[in-house]
Amino acid sequence: MEYFQWDEANRAHIARHDVTPQEVEEVLIGGVIELDVQHAEEEIRFLWIGEALRGRILVVVFTERDHLIRPITAYDPDPYLKRRYLQEKGATQ
């Protein structure tokens, strides 16, 4: 079953941040912390932070389209967000 909506546009966008589609999917499937919800261009965008399988922490921005998760972008967090994620993750373990 397909859960993610990928095309050349969103693959290229995350590639500019040296992020792979696999890393994005790993973050979204794993444990995440919701950072924000934004209303943009007639859709809701979610900002989550989480960890890929190899330990890379990423911020992922995505929306839902046609009952699929459509990643918009993903990037390494700034030091504050990384520290916040690690602290919150540690508090839940």
Coordinates of C-alpha atoms in Angstrom, one line a residue:
M1 CA 0.0 0.0 0.0
E2 CA 1.3 3.4 -0.9
Y3 CA 1.3 6.1 1.8
F4 CA 3.5 8.8 0.3
Q5 CA 3.0 11.0 -2.8
W6 CA 6.3 11.6 -4.5
D7 CA 7.1 13.3 -7.9
E8 CA 10.0 15.0 -9.4
A9 CA 9.2 18.4 -7.8
N10 CA 9.2 17.3 -4.2
R11 CA 12.1 14.8 -4.7
A12 CA 14.2 17.7 -6.2
H13 CA 13.2 20.0 -3.4
I14 CA 14.4 17.7 -0.6
A15 CA 17.5 16.8 -2.6
R16 CA 18.6 20.5 -2.4
H17 CA 18.9 19.9 1.4
D18 CA 20.8 16.6 0.8
V19 CA 17.8 14.6 2.1
T20 CA 16.5 11.4 0.5
P21 CA 12.9 10.3 0.2
Q22 CA 13.8 7.2 2.3
E23 CA 15.0 9.5 5.1
V24 CA 11.7 11.5 5.0
E25 CA 9.6 8.4 5.1
E26 CA 11.6 6.9 8.0
V27 CA 11.1 10.2 10.0
L28 CA 7.3 10.3 9.3
I29 CA 6.8 6.6 10.1
G30 CA 8.9 6.8 13.3
G31 CA 8.3 8.8 16.4
V32 CA 7.9 12.5 15.7
I33 CA 7.2 15.7 17.6
E34 CA 4.8 18.1 16.0
L35 CA 6.3 21.6 15.7
D36 CA 3.7 23.6 13.9
V37 CA 0.6 23.6 11.6
Q38 CA 0.5 26.2 8.9
H39 CA -2.2 27.2 6.5
A40 CA -0.7 27.8 3.0
E41 CA -2.3 28.1 -0.4
E42 CA -5.5 26.4 0.4
E43 CA -3.9 23.5 2.3
I44 CA -2.7 22.7 5.8
R45 CA 1.0 22.0 6.2
F46 CA 2.5 20.1 9.1
L47 CA 6.0 20.6 10.5
W48 CA 7.3 17.6 12.3
I49 CA 10.7 16.8 13.6
G50 CA 12.0 13.2 14.0
E51 CA 14.8 10.8 13.4
A52 CA 15.7 8.6 10.5
L53 CA 16.9 5.1 11.0
R54 CA 20.6 6.1 10.9
G55 CA 20.1 8.7 13.5
R56 CA 19.8 11.8 11.3
I57 CA 17.3 14.3 12.8
L58 CA 15.2 16.1 10.3
V59 CA 12.4 18.7 10.1
V60 CA 9.8 17.5 7.6
V61 CA 7.1 19.7 6.1
F62 CA 4.2 17.9 4.5
T63 CA 0.6 18.0 3.6
E64 CA -2.1 15.5 2.8
R65 CA -3.4 15.1 -0.8
D66 CA -5.7 12.4 -2.1
H67 CA -5.4 10.6 1.2
L68 CA -1.6 10.4 0.8
I69 CA 1.2 12.2 2.7
R70 CA 2.9 14.6 0.3
P71 CA 6.3 15.8 1.6
I72 CA 6.9 19.4 0.7
T73 CA 10.5 19.8 2.1
A74 CA 12.9 18.4 4.7
Y75 CA 16.0 19.8 6.2
D76 CA 18.4 19.6 9.1
P77 CA 17.1 21.4 12.2
D78 CA 18.9 24.4 13.7
P79 CA 20.7 23.8 17.0
Y80 CA 17.7 24.9 19.1
L81 CA 15.2 22.6 17.4
K82 CA 17.6 19.7 17.5
R83 CA 18.2 20.2 21.3
R84 CA 14.4 20.5 21.8
Y85 CA 13.8 17.3 20.0
L86 CA 16.5 15.4 21.9
Q87 CA 15.2 16.8 25.2
E88 CA 11.6 15.8 24.4
K89 CA 12.6 12.4 23.1
G90 CA 14.6 11.8 26.3
A91 CA 11.6 12.8 28.4
T92 CA 9.3 10.2 26.7
Q93 CA 11.8 7.3 27.0

